[in-house]
């Protein structure tokens, strides 16, 4: 009896296999096209995801990292420190200047403190010897200016350059490299 049941099951399996093999042969044109289309779509999706990951990493690499920012800041500070050491010379402070401004009939007064930047000790000695002459020239220049001349930034820059050029015209031992206004008050 067991053999009969076994033969019956084997016969059913063969019939099912025959039906399964006959079904693909009837629609065999549809399945390969569908499989190829799915494979192409799958490859496009994988390529798109890969491209997006690549762009993300590329953008991430372009952004400055904290280490780069710290290194750049350290380099900038070092560069500024060396430039500052090279640029700043010795400074000679002058006494306070109080002058009447031109065209004001004594109603507009300017109070100015300034320092002269020089390079070298020999220029310092010459400035000390000629301090009276330098003060006289500065007083004449300041009192020739009107309130409108000195009230703007451009006016102060022009005044600074005029003082520097005038003093440098008679110095023999060296030159003044800059004039600094440490106080500039006018009414």
C-alpha positions as a Markdown table, in Angstrom:
| # | Residue | x | y | z |
|---|---|---|---|---|
| 1 | Unk | 0.0 | 0.0 | 0.0 |
| 2 | Unk | 2.8 | 2.3 | 0.7 |
| 3 | Unk | 4.2 | 1.9 | -2.7 |
| 4 | Unk | 0.9 | 2.8 | -4.3 |
| 5 | Unk | 0.8 | 6.1 | -2.3 |
| 6 | Unk | 4.3 | 6.8 | -3.2 |
| 7 | Unk | 3.7 | 6.2 | -6.8 |
| 8 | Unk | 0.7 | 8.5 | -6.7 |
| 9 | Unk | 2.7 | 11.3 | -5.1 |
| 10 | Unk | 5.5 | 10.9 | -7.7 |
| 11 | Unk | 3.0 | 11.1 | -10.5 |
| 12 | Unk | 1.5 | 14.3 | -9.0 |
| 13 | Unk | 5.0 | 15.8 | -8.8 |
| 14 | Unk | 5.7 | 14.9 | -12.4 |
| 15 | Unk | 2.5 | 16.5 | -13.5 |
| 16 | Unk | 3.1 | 19.6 | -11.5 |
| 17 | Unk | 6.7 | 19.8 | -13.0 |
| 18 | Unk | 5.2 | 19.3 | -16.5 |
| 19 | Unk | 2.7 | 22.1 | -16.0 |
| 20 | Unk | 5.4 | 24.4 | -14.6 |
| 21 | Unk | 7.7 | 23.7 | -17.5 |
| 22 | Unk | 4.9 | 24.3 | -20.0 |
| 23 | Unk | 3.9 | 27.6 | -18.5 |
| 24 | Unk | 7.3 | 29.4 | -19.0 |
| 25 | Unk | 7.5 | 28.2 | -22.6 |
| 26 | Unk | 4.2 | 29.8 | -23.4 |
| 27 | Unk | 5.1 | 33.2 | -21.8 |
| 28 | Unk | 8.9 | 33.0 | -22.1 |
| 29 | Unk | 9.1 | 36.3 | -24.0 |
| 30 | Unk | 7.7 | 38.4 | -21.1 |
| 31 | Unk | 9.9 | 37.2 | -18.2 |
| 32 | Unk | 13.4 | 37.9 | -19.7 |
| 33 | Unk | 12.4 | 41.4 | -20.7 |
| 34 | Unk | 11.0 | 42.0 | -17.2 |
| 35 | Unk | 14.1 | 40.7 | -15.6 |
| 36 | Unk | 16.3 | 42.8 | -17.8 |
| 37 | Unk | 14.2 | 45.9 | -17.1 |
| 38 | Unk | 14.4 | 45.3 | -13.3 |
| 39 | Unk | 18.2 | 44.8 | -13.5 |
| 40 | Unk | 18.6 | 48.1 | -15.4 |
| 41 | Unk | 16.4 | 50.0 | -12.9 |
| 42 | Unk | 18.4 | 48.4 | -10.1 |
| 43 | Unk | 21.7 | 49.4 | -11.6 |
| 44 | Unk | 20.5 | 53.0 | -12.1 |
| 45 | Unk | 19.3 | 53.3 | -8.5 |
| 46 | Unk | 22.7 | 51.9 | -7.3 |
| 47 | Unk | 24.5 | 54.4 | -9.5 |
| 48 | Unk | 22.4 | 57.3 | -8.3 |
| 49 | Unk | 23.0 | 56.4 | -4.7 |
| 50 | Unk | 26.7 | 56.1 | -5.4 |
| 51 | Unk | 26.8 | 59.5 | -7.1 |
| 52 | Unk | 25.0 | 61.1 | -4.2 |
| 53 | Unk | 27.5 | 59.6 | -1.7 |
| 54 | Unk | 30.4 | 60.7 | -3.9 |
| 55 | Unk | 29.1 | 64.3 | -4.0 |
| 56 | Unk | 28.5 | 64.3 | -0.3 |
| 57 | Unk | 32.0 | 63.2 | 0.5 |
| 58 | Unk | 33.4 | 65.7 | -2.0 |
| 59 | Unk | 31.4 | 68.6 | -0.4 |
| 60 | Unk | 32.5 | 67.4 | 3.1 |
| 61 | Unk | 36.2 | 67.4 | 2.0 |
| 62 | Unk | 35.8 | 70.9 | 0.7 |
| 63 | Unk | 34.6 | 72.3 | 4.0 |
| 64 | Unk | 37.3 | 73.4 | 6.3 |
| 65 | Unk | 37.9 | 71.2 | 9.3 |
| 66 | Unk | 38.6 | 72.6 | 12.8 |
| 67 | Unk | 42.3 | 71.5 | 12.4 |
| 68 | Unk | 42.6 | 73.6 | 9.2 |
| 69 | Unk | 41.0 | 76.6 | 10.8 |
| 70 | Unk | 43.3 | 76.4 | 13.9 |
| 71 | Unk | 46.4 | 76.0 | 11.7 |
| 72 | Unk | 45.4 | 78.9 | 9.4 |
| 73 | Unk | 44.7 | 81.2 | 12.4 |
| 74 | Unk | 48.1 | 80.3 | 14.0 |
| 75 | Unk | 49.8 | 81.1 | 10.7 |
| 76 | Unk | 47.9 | 84.4 | 10.4 |
| 77 | Unk | 48.8 | 85.4 | 13.9 |
| 78 | Unk | 52.5 | 84.5 | 13.3 |
| 79 | Unk | 52.5 | 86.5 | 10.1 |
| 80 | Unk | 50.9 | 89.5 | 11.8 |
| 81 | Unk | 53.4 | 89.4 | 14.6 |
| 82 | Unk | 56.4 | 89.3 | 12.3 |
| 83 | Unk | 55.0 | 92.1 | 10.2 |
| 84 | Unk | 54.2 | 94.2 | 13.2 |
| 85 | Unk | 57.8 | 93.8 | 14.5 |
| 86 | Unk | 59.2 | 94.9 | 11.1 |
| 87 | Unk | 56.8 | 97.9 | 10.7 |
| 88 | Unk | 56.8 | 99.5 | 14.2 |
| 89 | Unk | 59.8 | 101.7 | 14.8 |
| 90 | Unk | 60.7 | 103.9 | 17.8 |
| 91 | Unk | 58.1 | 106.4 | 18.9 |
| 92 | Unk | 58.9 | 110.0 | 20.0 |
| 93 | Unk | 56.0 | 111.6 | 22.0 |
| 94 | Unk | 55.5 | 115.3 | 21.6 |
| 95 | Unk | 53.9 | 117.7 | 24.1 |
| 96 | Unk | 50.3 | 118.8 | 23.7 |
| 97 | Unk | 49.4 | 121.3 | 21.0 |
| 98 | Unk | 46.6 | 123.7 | 21.6 |
| 99 | Unk | 45.9 | 126.0 | 18.6 |
| 100 | Unk | 43.1 | 128.3 | 17.3 |
| 101 | Unk | 41.8 | 126.9 | 14.0 |
| 102 | Unk | 41.9 | 129.2 | 10.9 |
| 103 | Unk | 38.8 | 131.3 | 10.0 |
| 104 | Unk | 37.2 | 130.9 | 13.5 |
| 105 | Unk | 38.4 | 134.2 | 15.0 |
| 106 | Unk | 39.4 | 132.3 | 18.2 |
| 107 | Unk | 36.1 | 130.4 | 18.6 |
| 108 | Unk | 37.4 | 127.0 | 17.4 |
| 109 | Unk | 40.3 | 125.5 | 19.2 |
| 110 | Unk | 42.1 | 122.2 | 18.6 |
| 111 | Unk | 43.9 | 120.2 | 21.2 |
| 112 | Unk | 46.3 | 117.6 | 19.6 |
| 113 | Unk | 48.7 | 115.1 | 21.1 |
| 114 | Unk | 50.9 | 113.2 | 18.6 |
| 115 | Unk | 53.8 | 110.9 | 18.4 |
| 116 | Unk | 56.4 | 110.5 | 15.7 |
| 117 | Unk | 57.6 | 107.1 | 14.5 |
| 118 | Unk | 61.2 | 106.9 | 13.5 |
| 119 | Unk | 63.8 | 104.2 | 12.7 |
| 120 | Unk | 67.2 | 104.5 | 14.2 |
| 121 | Unk | 68.8 | 106.2 | 17.1 |
| 122 | Unk | 70.5 | 108.9 | 15.0 |
| 123 | Unk | 67.0 | 110.3 | 14.0 |
| 124 | Unk | 66.0 | 110.4 | 17.7 |
| 125 | Unk | 69.0 | 112.5 | 18.5 |
| 126 | Unk | 68.2 | 114.9 | 15.7 |
| 127 | Unk | 64.6 | 115.2 | 16.7 |
| 128 | Unk | 65.6 | 116.0 | 20.3 |
| 129 | Unk | 68.0 | 118.7 | 19.1 |
| 130 | Unk | 65.4 | 120.2 | 16.8 |
| 131 | Unk | 62.3 | 119.8 | 19.0 |
| 132 | Unk | 61.6 | 123.6 | 19.1 |
| 133 | Unk | 61.7 | 123.8 | 15.3 |
| 134 | Unk | 59.5 | 120.8 | 14.9 |
| 135 | Unk | 56.9 | 122.2 | 17.4 |
| 136 | Unk | 56.9 | 125.5 | 15.6 |
| 137 | Unk | 56.2 | 123.9 | 12.2 |
| 138 | Unk | 53.4 | 121.7 | 13.7 |
| 139 | Unk | 51.8 | 124.7 | 15.3 |
| 140 | Unk | 51.9 | 126.7 | 12.1 |
| 141 | Unk | 50.4 | 123.7 | 10.1 |
| 142 | Unk | 47.7 | 123.1 | 12.7 |
| 143 | Unk | 46.7 | 126.8 | 13.0 |
| 144 | Unk | 46.4 | 127.1 | 9.2 |
| 145 | Unk | 43.6 | 124.4 | 9.1 |
| 146 | Unk | 39.9 | 125.2 | 9.4 |
| 147 | Unk | 37.4 | 123.1 | 11.3 |
| 148 | Unk | 36.2 | 121.6 | 8.1 |
| 149 | Unk | 39.8 | 120.5 | 7.2 |
| 150 | Unk | 40.3 | 118.5 | 10.4 |
| 151 | Unk | 36.8 | 117.3 | 11.2 |
| 152 | Unk | 36.9 | 114.4 | 8.6 |
| 153 | Unk | 39.0 | 111.3 | 8.4 |
| 154 | Unk | 40.4 | 112.4 | 5.1 |
| 155 | Unk | 41.3 | 115.7 | 6.6 |
| 156 | Unk | 43.2 | 114.1 | 9.5 |
| 157 | Unk | 45.0 | 111.8 | 7.1 |
| 158 | Unk | 46.0 | 114.8 | 4.9 |
| 159 | Unk | 47.2 | 116.7 | 8.0 |
| 160 | Unk | 49.2 | 113.6 | 9.1 |
| 161 | Unk | 50.9 | 113.4 | 5.7 |
| 162 | Unk | 51.6 | 117.2 | 5.6 |
| 163 | Unk | 53.2 | 117.2 | 9.0 |
| 164 | Unk | 55.4 | 114.1 | 8.1 |
| 165 | Unk | 56.5 | 115.6 | 4.8 |
| 166 | Unk | 57.3 | 119.0 | 6.2 |
| 167 | Unk | 59.4 | 117.6 | 9.1 |
| 168 | Unk | 61.2 | 115.2 | 6.7 |
| 169 | Unk | 62.1 | 118.0 | 4.4 |
| 170 | Unk | 64.6 | 119.5 | 6.9 |
| 171 | Unk | 65.8 | 116.3 | 8.8 |
| 172 | Unk | 69.3 | 115.3 | 7.8 |
| 173 | Unk | 70.0 | 112.2 | 9.9 |
| 174 | Unk | 66.9 | 110.2 | 8.8 |
| 175 | Unk | 63.2 | 110.4 | 8.2 |
| 176 | Unk | 59.9 | 110.1 | 10.1 |
| 177 | Unk | 58.0 | 107.1 | 8.9 |
| 178 | Unk | 54.7 | 107.9 | 10.5 |
| 179 | Unk | 52.7 | 110.4 | 12.6 |
| 180 | Unk | 50.3 | 109.1 | 15.2 |
| 181 | Unk | 47.5 | 111.3 | 16.7 |
| 182 | Unk | 47.1 | 110.0 | 20.2 |
| 183 | Unk | 44.5 | 112.7 | 21.0 |
| 184 | Unk | 42.6 | 115.0 | 18.7 |
| 185 | Unk | 39.9 | 117.3 | 20.3 |
| 186 | Unk | 38.3 | 120.3 | 18.7 |
| 187 | Unk | 35.2 | 122.4 | 19.6 |
